[in-house]
Structures are given as structure tokens and as C-alpha cells.
PDB file of C-alpha atoms in Angstrom:
ATOM      1  CA  THR A   1      16.760  -5.785 -14.436  1.00  0.00           C
ATOM      2  CA  GLY A   2      16.014  -2.800 -12.191  1.00  0.00           C
ATOM      3  CA  LEU A   3      15.543   0.810 -13.238  1.00  0.00           C
ATOM      4  CA  ASP A   4      16.408   3.580 -11.009  1.00  0.00           C
ATOM      5  CA  ILE A   5      13.151   5.930 -11.451  1.00  0.00           C
ATOM      6  CA  THR A   6      14.840   8.901  -9.906  1.00  0.00           C
ATOM      7  CA  ASN A   7      17.162   8.913 -13.002  1.00  0.00           C
ATOM      8  CA  LEU A   8      15.530  11.147 -15.625  1.00  0.00           C
ATOM      9  CA  SER A   9      17.868  10.260 -18.574  1.00  0.00           C
ATOM     10  CA  ASN A  10      17.719   6.562 -17.886  1.00  0.00           C
ATOM     11  CA  VAL A  11      13.923   6.367 -17.455  1.00  0.00           C
ATOM     12  CA  MET A  12      13.516   8.370 -20.653  1.00  0.00           C
ATOM     13  CA  LYS A  13      15.716   6.075 -22.562  1.00  0.00           C
ATOM     14  CA  VAL A  14      14.232   2.980 -21.460  1.00  0.00           C
ATOM     15  CA  VAL A  15      10.504   4.171 -22.092  1.00  0.00           C
ATOM     16  CA  GLU A  16      11.581   5.446 -25.425  1.00  0.00           C
ATOM     17  CA  GLU A  17      13.078   1.966 -26.318  1.00  0.00           C
ATOM     18  CA  LEU A  18      10.187  -0.014 -25.087  1.00  0.00           C
ATOM     19  CA  ARG A  19       7.190   2.218 -25.954  1.00  0.00           C
ATOM     20  CA  PRO A  20       4.891   0.491 -23.224  1.00  0.00           C
ATOM     21  CA  GLY A  21       1.103   1.001 -23.565  1.00  0.00           C
ATOM     22  CA  VAL A  22       1.060   1.044 -19.707  1.00  0.00           C
ATOM     23  CA  ILE A  23       3.769   1.921 -17.028  1.00  0.00           C
ATOM     24  CA  LEU A  24       3.012   0.625 -13.549  1.00  0.00           C
ATOM     25  CA  ASN A  25       4.999   2.059 -10.708  1.00  0.00           C
ATOM     26  CA  CYS A  26       5.395  -0.398  -7.826  1.00  0.00           C
ATOM     27  CA  ALA A  27       8.864   1.234  -6.816  1.00  0.00           C
ATOM     28  CA  ALA A  28       8.652   2.935  -3.314  1.00  0.00           C
ATOM     29  CA  TYR A  29      10.681   3.748  -0.349  1.00  0.00           C
ATOM     30  CA  ASN A  30       8.664   2.264   2.265  1.00  0.00           C
ATOM     31  CA  LEU A  31      10.894   2.236   5.455  1.00  0.00           C
ATOM     32  CA  VAL A  32       8.465   4.384   7.583  1.00  0.00           C
ATOM     33  CA  ASP A  33      10.752   4.929  10.605  1.00  0.00           C
ATOM     34  CA  LYS A  34      13.916   5.347   8.670  1.00  0.00           C
ATOM     35  CA  ALA A  35      12.377   8.075   6.439  1.00  0.00           C
ATOM     36  CA  GLU A  36      12.178  10.494   9.425  1.00  0.00           C
ATOM     37  CA  ASN A  37      15.893  10.406   9.389  1.00  0.00           C
ATOM     38  CA  GLU A  38      16.401  10.481   5.770  1.00  0.00           C
ATOM     39  CA  PRO A  39      13.399  12.285   4.345  1.00  0.00           C
ATOM     40  CA  ASP A  40      15.379  13.276   1.126  1.00  0.00           C
ATOM     41  CA  LYS A  41      15.624   9.658   0.236  1.00  0.00           C
ATOM     42  CA  ALA A  42      12.093   9.099   0.659  1.00  0.00           C
ATOM     43  CA  PHE A  43      11.066  12.123  -1.269  1.00  0.00           C
ATOM     44  CA  LYS A  44      13.505  11.213  -4.074  1.00  0.00           C
ATOM     45  CA  VAL A  45      11.970   7.806  -4.663  1.00  0.00           C
ATOM     46  CA  ASN A  46       8.288   8.411  -3.659  1.00  0.00           C
ATOM     47  CA  ALA A  47       7.744  11.919  -5.178  1.00  0.00           C
ATOM     48  CA  GLU A  48      10.605  12.675  -7.770  1.00  0.00           C
ATOM     49  CA  GLY A  49      10.569   9.116  -9.147  1.00  0.00           C
ATOM     50  CA  PRO A  50       6.750   9.183  -9.913  1.00  0.00           C
ATOM     51  CA  LYS A  51       7.179  12.565 -11.412  1.00  0.00           C
ATOM     52  CA  ILE A  52       9.958  11.445 -13.720  1.00  0.00           C
ATOM     53  CA  LEU A  53       7.794   8.224 -14.893  1.00  0.00           C
ATOM     54  CA  ALA A  54       4.804  10.474 -15.373  1.00  0.00           C
ATOM     55  CA  LEU A  55       6.859  12.844 -17.546  1.00  0.00           C
ATOM     56  CA  ALA A  56       8.091   9.757 -19.457  1.00  0.00           C
ATOM     57  CA  ALA A  57       4.487   8.450 -19.741  1.00  0.00           C
ATOM     58  CA  HIS A  58       3.437  12.045 -21.081  1.00  0.00           C
ATOM     59  CA  THR A  59       6.425  12.094 -23.508  1.00  0.00           C
ATOM     60  CA  TYR A  60       5.687   8.842 -25.173  1.00  0.00           C
ATOM     61  CA  GLY A  61       1.977   8.177 -24.725  1.00  0.00           C
ATOM     62  CA  SER A  62       1.929   5.612 -22.120  1.00  0.00           C
ATOM     63  CA  PHE A  63      -0.925   5.122 -19.527  1.00  0.00           C
ATOM     64  CA  PHE A  64       0.445   5.571 -16.103  1.00  0.00           C
ATOM     65  CA  VAL A  65      -0.450   3.568 -12.783  1.00  0.00           C
ATOM     66  CA  HIS A  66       0.992   4.795  -9.559  1.00  0.00           C
ATOM     67  CA  TYR A  67       0.571   3.252  -6.097  1.00  0.00           C
ATOM     68  CA  SER A  68       0.174   5.429  -2.965  1.00  0.00           C
ATOM     69  CA  SER A  69      -0.712   4.818   0.554  1.00  0.00           C
ATOM     70  CA  ASP A  70      -3.338   5.137   3.516  1.00  0.00           C
ATOM     71  CA  TYR A  71      -0.524   7.108   5.407  1.00  0.00           C
ATOM     72  CA  VAL A  72      -1.533  10.382   3.429  1.00  0.00           C
ATOM     73  CA  PHE A  73      -4.324  10.596   6.226  1.00  0.00           C
ATOM     74  CA  ASP A  74      -3.895  11.627   9.973  1.00  0.00           C
ATOM     75  CA  GLY A  75      -6.268   9.066  11.494  1.00  0.00           C
ATOM     76  CA  MET A  76      -8.652  11.649  13.012  1.00  0.00           C
ATOM     77  CA  LYS A  77     -11.824  11.087  10.962  1.00  0.00           C
ATOM     78  CA  GLU A  78     -14.554  10.014  13.471  1.00  0.00           C
ATOM     79  CA  SER A  79     -17.467   9.437  10.992  1.00  0.00           C
ATOM     80  CA  GLY A  80     -16.507   6.136   9.069  1.00  0.00           C
ATOM     81  CA  LEU A  81     -13.945   5.128   6.556  1.00  0.00           C
ATOM     82  CA  TYR A  82     -11.748   7.523   4.544  1.00  0.00           C
ATOM     83  CA  HIS A  83     -12.915   8.236   1.294  1.00  0.00           C
ATOM     84  CA  GLU A  84     -11.139   9.829  -1.980  1.00  0.00           C
ATOM     85  CA  ASN A  85     -12.162  13.122  -1.420  1.00  0.00           C
ATOM     86  CA  ASP A  86     -11.328  13.424   2.440  1.00  0.00           C
ATOM     87  CA  ILE A  87      -8.813  15.961   3.456  1.00  0.00           C
ATOM     88  CA  THR A  88      -5.088  14.503   3.710  1.00  0.00           C
ATOM     89  CA  ASN A  89      -2.867  15.336   6.509  1.00  0.00           C
ATOM     90  CA  PRO A  90       0.104  12.922   6.710  1.00  0.00           C
ATOM     91  CA  LEU A  91       1.782  12.579  10.215  1.00  0.00           C
ATOM     92  CA  ASN A  92       5.297  11.323   9.061  1.00  0.00           C
ATOM     93  CA  GLU A  93       7.926  11.850   6.417  1.00  0.00           C
ATOM     94  CA  TYR A  94       6.933   8.737   4.542  1.00  0.00           C
ATOM     95  CA  GLY A  95       3.095   9.814   4.294  1.00  0.00           C
ATOM     96  CA  ARG A  96       4.381  13.313   3.192  1.00  0.00           C
ATOM     97  CA  SER A  97       6.588  11.869   0.373  1.00  0.00           C
ATOM     98  CA  LYS A  98       3.763   9.655  -0.834  1.00  0.00           C
ATOM     99  CA  LEU A  99       1.176  12.497  -0.899  1.00  0.00           C
ATOM    100  CA  ALA A 100       3.783  14.667  -2.962  1.00  0.00           C
ATOM    101  CA  GLY A 101       4.123  11.776  -5.212  1.00  0.00           C
ATOM    102  CA  GLU A 102       0.269  11.731  -5.759  1.00  0.00           C
ATOM    103  CA  LYS A 103       0.391  15.536  -6.505  1.00  0.00           C
ATOM    104  CA  MET A 104       3.315  15.467  -9.000  1.00  0.00           C
ATOM    105  CA  VAL A 105       1.598  12.689 -10.868  1.00  0.00           C
ATOM    106  CA  GLN A 106      -1.671  14.915 -11.023  1.00  0.00           C
ATOM    107  CA  ASP A 107       0.295  17.902 -12.201  1.00  0.00           C
ATOM    108  CA  GLU A 108       1.309  16.091 -15.309  1.00  0.00           C
ATOM    109  CA  ASN A 109      -2.168  16.086 -16.433  1.00  0.00           C
ATOM    110  CA  ILE A 110      -1.813  12.673 -18.060  1.00  0.00           C
ATOM    111  CA  GLU A 111      -4.031   9.569 -18.332  1.00  0.00           C
ATOM    112  CA  SER A 112      -3.400   7.914 -15.150  1.00  0.00           C
ATOM    113  CA  LEU A 113      -4.606   5.713 -12.200  1.00  0.00           C
ATOM    114  CA  ILE A 114      -3.488   6.456  -8.564  1.00  0.00           C
ATOM    115  CA  PHE A 115      -4.208   3.793  -6.131  1.00  0.00           C
ATOM    116  CA  ARG A 116      -3.956   4.179  -2.332  1.00  0.00           C
ATOM    117  CA  LEU A 117      -3.262   1.030  -0.693  1.00  0.00           C
ATOM    118  CA  SER A 118      -2.936  -0.033   3.009  1.00  0.00           C
ATOM    119  CA  TRP A 119      -1.223  -2.995   5.006  1.00  0.00           C
ATOM    120  CA  VAL A 120      -0.092  -4.737   1.710  1.00  0.00           C
ATOM    121  CA  PHE A 121       0.774  -8.265   2.028  1.00  0.00           C
ATOM    122  CA  GLY A 122       1.873 -11.031  -0.381  1.00  0.00           C
ATOM    123  CA  GLU A 123       4.984 -12.996  -1.630  1.00  0.00           C
ATOM    124  CA  GLY A 124       8.308 -11.805   0.161  1.00  0.00           C
ATOM    125  CA  LYS A 125       9.243 -11.212   3.662  1.00  0.00           C
ATOM    126  CA  GLN A 126       8.865  -7.628   3.934  1.00  0.00           C
ATOM    127  CA  ASN A 127       5.121  -7.668   5.262  1.00  0.00           C
ATOM    128  CA  PHE A 128       3.218  -8.180   8.382  1.00  0.00           C
ATOM    129  CA  ILE A 129       2.226 -11.900   7.838  1.00  0.00           C
ATOM    130  CA  SER A 130       5.932 -12.938   7.213  1.00  0.00           C
ATOM    131  CA  LYS A 131       7.299 -10.912  10.244  1.00  0.00           C
ATOM    132  CA  LEU A 132       4.537 -11.986  12.565  1.00  0.00           C
ATOM    133  CA  THR A 133       4.960 -15.761  11.956  1.00  0.00           C
ATOM    134  CA  GLU A 134       8.794 -15.387  12.357  1.00  0.00           C
ATOM    135  CA  TRP A 135       8.249 -13.493  15.766  1.00  0.00           C
ATOM    136  CA  ALA A 136       5.878 -16.066  16.831  1.00  0.00           C
ATOM    137  CA  GLU A 137       8.683 -18.713  16.083  1.00  0.00           C
ATOM    138  CA  LYS A 138      11.206 -16.719  18.248  1.00  0.00           C
ATOM    139  CA  SER A 139       9.065 -15.444  21.073  1.00  0.00           C
ATOM    140  CA  GLU A 140       7.213 -16.662  24.058  1.00  0.00           C
ATOM    141  CA  TYR A 141       4.372 -14.244  23.591  1.00  0.00           C
ATOM    142  CA  LEU A 142       3.593 -11.219  21.374  1.00  0.00           C
ATOM    143  CA  LYS A 143       2.755  -7.622  21.866  1.00  0.00           C
ATOM    144  CA  ILE A 144       0.513  -6.240  19.053  1.00  0.00           C
ATOM    145  CA  SER A 145      -1.000  -2.809  18.870  1.00  0.00           C
ATOM    146  CA  CYS A 146      -4.965  -2.921  19.534  1.00  0.00           C
ATOM    147  CA  ASP A 147      -5.562   0.822  18.588  1.00  0.00           C
ATOM    148  CA  GLU A 148      -4.124   0.962  15.119  1.00  0.00           C
ATOM    149  CA  PHE A 149      -6.639   0.261  12.472  1.00  0.00           C
ATOM    150  CA  SER A 150      -6.592  -0.089   8.673  1.00  0.00           C
ATOM    151  CA  VAL A 151      -7.370  -2.695   6.032  1.00  0.00           C
ATOM    152  CA  PRO A 152      -4.964  -5.545   5.271  1.00  0.00           C
ATOM    153  CA  THR A 153      -4.609  -5.618   1.289  1.00  0.00           C
ATOM    154  CA  TYR A 154      -3.506  -8.577  -0.764  1.00  0.00           C
ATOM    155  CA  THR A 155      -1.364  -8.105  -3.561  1.00  0.00           C
ATOM    156  CA  ASN A 156      -3.409 -10.437  -5.809  1.00  0.00           C
ATOM    157  CA  THR A 157      -6.532  -8.115  -4.991  1.00  0.00           C
ATOM    158  CA  VAL A 158      -4.305  -5.305  -6.132  1.00  0.00           C
ATOM    159  CA  VAL A 159      -3.490  -6.848  -9.404  1.00  0.00           C
ATOM    160  CA  ASP A 160      -7.050  -7.865 -10.081  1.00  0.00           C
ATOM    161  CA  VAL A 161      -8.715  -4.686  -9.740  1.00  0.00           C
ATOM    162  CA  THR A 162      -5.959  -2.729 -11.479  1.00  0.00           C
ATOM    163  CA  LEU A 163      -6.338  -4.939 -14.436  1.00  0.00           C
ATOM    164  CA  LYS A 164     -10.113  -4.506 -14.366  1.00  0.00           C
ATOM    165  CA  ALA A 165      -9.550  -0.634 -14.140  1.00  0.00           C
ATOM    166  CA  LEU A 166      -7.178  -0.639 -16.951  1.00  0.00           C
ATOM    167  CA  ASP A 167      -9.618  -2.807 -18.973  1.00  0.00           C
ATOM    168  CA  LYS A 168     -12.509  -0.329 -18.628  1.00  0.00           C
ATOM    169  CA  GLY A 169     -10.382   2.776 -19.148  1.00  0.00           C
ATOM    170  CA  ILE A 170     -10.861   4.248 -15.743  1.00  0.00           C
ATOM    171  CA  THR A 171      -8.626   7.346 -14.784  1.00  0.00           C
ATOM    172  CA  GLY A 172      -8.376   9.231 -11.450  1.00  0.00           C
ATOM    173  CA  LEU A 173      -7.485   8.600  -7.831  1.00  0.00           C
ATOM    174  CA  TYR A 174      -9.036   5.696  -5.897  1.00  0.00           C
ATOM    175  CA  HIS A 175      -8.697   3.720  -2.668  1.00  0.00           C
ATOM    176  CA  LEU A 176      -7.819   0.114  -3.403  1.00  0.00           C
ATOM    177  CA  THR A 177      -8.061  -2.260  -0.409  1.00  0.00           C
ATOM    178  CA  ASN A 178      -9.703  -5.466   0.561  1.00  0.00           C
ATOM    179  CA  SER A 179     -12.996  -5.005   2.269  1.00  0.00           C
ATOM    180  CA  GLY A 180     -13.891  -4.386   6.046  1.00  0.00           C
ATOM    181  CA  PHE A 181     -11.150  -3.156   8.548  1.00  0.00           C
ATOM    182  CA  CYS A 182      -9.368  -4.452  11.676  1.00  0.00           C
ATOM    183  CA  SER A 183      -6.709  -3.709  14.209  1.00  0.00           C
ATOM    184  CA  ARG A 184      -3.079  -5.043  13.881  1.00  0.00           C
ATOM    185  CA  TYR A 185      -4.058  -7.165  16.936  1.00  0.00           C
ATOM    186  CA  GLU A 186      -7.233  -8.629  15.284  1.00  0.00           C
ATOM    187  CA  TRP A 187      -5.235  -9.328  12.237  1.00  0.00           C
ATOM    188  CA  ALA A 188      -2.465 -10.992  14.146  1.00  0.00           C
ATOM    189  CA  LYS A 189      -4.996 -13.231  15.825  1.00  0.00           C
ATOM    190  CA  TYR A 190      -6.541 -14.155  12.520  1.00  0.00           C
ATOM    191  CA  ILE A 191      -3.237 -15.114  10.974  1.00  0.00           C
ATOM    192  CA  LEU A 192      -1.919 -17.274  13.859  1.00  0.00           C
ATOM    193  CA  GLY A 193      -5.314 -18.900  14.393  1.00  0.00           C
ATOM    194  CA  SER A 194      -5.347 -19.664  10.605  1.00  0.00           C
ATOM    195  CA  VAL A 195      -1.876 -21.260  10.649  1.00  0.00           C
ATOM    196  CA  GLY A 196      -2.345 -23.153  13.911  1.00  0.00           C
ATOM    197  CA  ILE A 197       0.156 -21.295  15.887  1.00  0.00           C
ATOM    198  CA  ASN A 198      -0.966 -21.156  19.600  1.00  0.00           C
ATOM    199  CA  LYS A 199       0.753 -18.122  20.926  1.00  0.00           C
ATOM    200  CA  PHE A 200      -0.424 -15.614  23.500  1.00  0.00           C
ATOM    201  CA  ILE A 201      -0.829 -12.165  22.033  1.00  0.00           C
ATOM    202  CA  ARG A 202      -1.174  -9.192  24.422  1.00  0.00           C
ATOM    203  CA  PRO A 203      -3.133  -6.283  22.890  1.00  0.00           C
ATOM    204  CA  VAL A 204      -1.185  -2.925  23.647  1.00  0.00           C
ATOM    205  CA  SER A 205      -1.447   0.557  22.566  1.00  0.00           C
ATOM    206  CA  MET A 206       0.939   1.394  19.577  1.00  0.00           C
ATOM    207  CA  ASP A 207       2.229   4.292  21.615  1.00  0.00           C
ATOM    208  CA  LEU A 208       3.998   1.615  23.815  1.00  0.00           C
ATOM    209  CA  PHE A 209       6.411   0.921  20.785  1.00  0.00           C
ATOM    210  CA  ASN A 210       7.687   4.529  20.803  1.00  0.00           C
ATOM    211  CA  LEU A 211       8.445   4.157  17.028  1.00  0.00           C
ATOM    212  CA  PRO A 212      10.181   7.050  15.288  1.00  0.00           C
ATOM    213  CA  ALA A 213       7.472   7.796  12.764  1.00  0.00           C
ATOM    214  CA  LYS A 214       4.097   8.782  14.130  1.00  0.00           C
ATOM    215  CA  ARG A 215       1.268   6.738  12.527  1.00  0.00           C
ATOM    216  CA  PRO A 216      -2.479   7.155  12.255  1.00  0.00           C
ATOM    217  CA  LYS A 217      -4.420   5.228  14.511  1.00  0.00           C
ATOM    218  CA  PHE A 218      -7.549   4.800  12.002  1.00  0.00           C
ATOM    219  CA  SER A 219      -6.440   4.834   8.264  1.00  0.00           C
ATOM    220  CA  ALA A 220      -9.009   2.286   7.095  1.00  0.00           C
ATOM    221  CA  MET A 221     -10.314   3.458   3.570  1.00  0.00           C
ATOM    222  CA  SER A 222     -13.490   2.459   1.569  1.00  0.00           C
ATOM    223  CA  ASN A 223     -12.988   0.723  -1.734  1.00  0.00           C
ATOM    224  CA  HIS A 224     -16.568   1.397  -2.745  1.00  0.00           C
ATOM    225  CA  GLN A 225     -15.823   3.554  -5.503  1.00  0.00           C
ATOM    226  CA  ILE A 226     -13.368   1.568  -7.437  1.00  0.00           C
ATOM    227  CA  ALA A 227     -15.528  -1.437  -6.794  1.00  0.00           C
ATOM    228  CA  ASP A 228     -18.571   0.263  -8.337  1.00  0.00           C
ATOM    229  CA  LEU A 229     -16.702   1.470 -11.311  1.00  0.00           C
ATOM    230  CA  THR A 230     -14.974  -1.896 -12.127  1.00  0.00           C
ATOM    231  CA  GLY A 231     -17.904  -4.287 -11.065  1.00  0.00           C
ATOM    232  CA  ALA A 232     -15.115  -6.286  -9.140  1.00  0.00           C
ATOM    233  CA  HIS A 233     -16.163  -8.292  -6.151  1.00  0.00           C
ATOM    234  CA  ILE A 234     -13.424  -7.423  -3.636  1.00  0.00           C
ATOM    235  CA  PRO A 235     -12.925 -10.110  -1.053  1.00  0.00           C
ATOM    236  CA  THR A 236     -12.984  -9.144   2.700  1.00  0.00           C
ATOM    237  CA  TRP A 237      -9.554  -8.980   4.410  1.00  0.00           C
ATOM    238  CA  GLU A 238     -10.197 -12.278   6.068  1.00  0.00           C
ATOM    239  CA  GLU A 239     -10.954 -13.959   2.732  1.00  0.00           C
ATOM    240  CA  ALA A 240      -7.818 -12.363   1.263  1.00  0.00           C
ATOM    241  CA  VAL A 241      -5.576 -13.552   4.059  1.00  0.00           C
ATOM    242  CA  SER A 242      -7.094 -17.082   4.104  1.00  0.00           C
ATOM    243  CA  ALA A 243      -6.471 -17.306   0.327  1.00  0.00           C
ATOM    244  CA  PHE A 244      -2.959 -16.168   0.640  1.00  0.00           C
ATOM    245  CA  LEU A 245      -2.182 -18.577   3.465  1.00  0.00           C
ATOM    246  CA  HIS A 246      -3.698 -21.291   1.388  1.00  0.00           C
ATOM    247  CA  GLU A 247      -1.491 -20.540  -1.483  1.00  0.00           C
ATOM    248  CA  ARG A 248       1.494 -20.350   0.650  1.00  0.00           C
ATOM    249  CA  GLY A 249       0.856 -23.484   2.304  1.00  0.00           C
ATOM    250  CA  SER A 250       0.158 -25.337  -1.203  1.00  0.00           C
ATOM    251  CA  ARG A 251       3.617 -24.041  -2.395  1.00  0.00           C
ATOM    252  CA  HIS A 252       5.402 -25.244   0.602  1.00  0.00           C
ATOM    253  CA  GLU A 253       3.884 -28.869   0.535  1.00  0.00           C
TER     254      GLU A 253
END
């Protein structure tokens, strides 16, 4: 059953009844372009929702885990990957709402973990891998941005590192991604090559798509801090994509 995280009384009632040791907030408004026209909705879910959950965690003594985004950055850093202490400067309403959510959780001063994720993929159809394979089946050729860089991140990696961090009692804000980074074009080529779809992909600038929400061109984050603290071996994005495609293929056999 779903829980509306923006409803204070409902959240308090459920947490009081269940008394969970840990609350994980995976809920988010993630329609990046749509958020430009309905910022209030994005802020309600991505900022007020986490604040309410953090308040409930504070009230009933639960540990709180919240997931944020690489879109809190503007992509203008020129000296390597983004680290946890780098200056945030979101370019769009979605990014601003996610940053507000981080701050609201931190303001509660509770035992918590905040993880910034990027280019998340896994089960379901609302991710780049599912969309790409669908586009490839319907189109003669594809246009994919070659000047937008980040880190594809597998949900299994997120779960694995989150559990390790909880087990070790780690608190604070960290970047949680697979290792390495790539452009969307490189990611698309790797995916289609892995599944044996021979489709021409034309590399283009992301500016060509003229999307409502401005996106950072380079938002790749370093996972070294959380990897060091947990002792986790975090797979490269290529290893993670291959593992996901292998598991997906096994299920469909």
C-alpha cells in the first residue's frame, strides 16, 4: 500500500503504528521537465515530504535514509568529479526541490543518511535502458546527447551500499553511484551493443533537444568516500549495466 509522504497526520500515524527501526524514503517527484511548470508539486514531494518523514523519524526514534540527486550541481566544475563538499547550484526546479529536501532533512538534526544518486536504472520502464531499447525498436536511427556526462547507477548497487552503511552505523551525506562516468551517447552504445541491437546512434549536443528544464552537462560524482567508509567494492557502470541486462535476460528466458 502507498503512503502519501506529504500528509503529516497519515505519516505520523503509520510510523507510530509500525515503529520502524529504519525509514527509507525512495519516493520522489522525478519528472524533470514537468517540474518546470509545476514547481510546487515537485517541492511538496521532494522537500516537504522528506521533512515530514524526518520529523516522524525524530519523533519515534527511527533512523532515516533519504535519496537525493546529482542535479543539485550545475555541471560547471572543471577539476574532476563532484565531491560531497562541492558547492551546489541546481539549474532546474527538480534540482532545487531535491536540494531543499536535503536541507530539510539535515535541519531535523536526526540520525540520518542522505545519498545523492545519478542516472538510476533497474526494474521498471521509467529509466534510460528501458526507454532506449523501446526507441531502438521503433526508430531507424537514434539521436543521443554526447555532451551530457554522469554515472549510470544500478538500483542493486544502491541497495547493497545502503545496507552496508546501515550495518556500520554511518551517518551524513554521501555520493552513491557506480564507478567511472560516461556520456549518454557512450551509455547508449554500450547498452545496444550488449543486447545485440545494431542501430545507428548519432551523437548530438543535448542543446538540440531544447528541453524545458536545463540540465548540468557534467554531474558525475565520486563514490570514494562511501566506498572507503563501508569497505564496499562498487562495480563500474559497465559492470553494473552488464549485470542488469544479464539478470533481465535470465528472467525473460
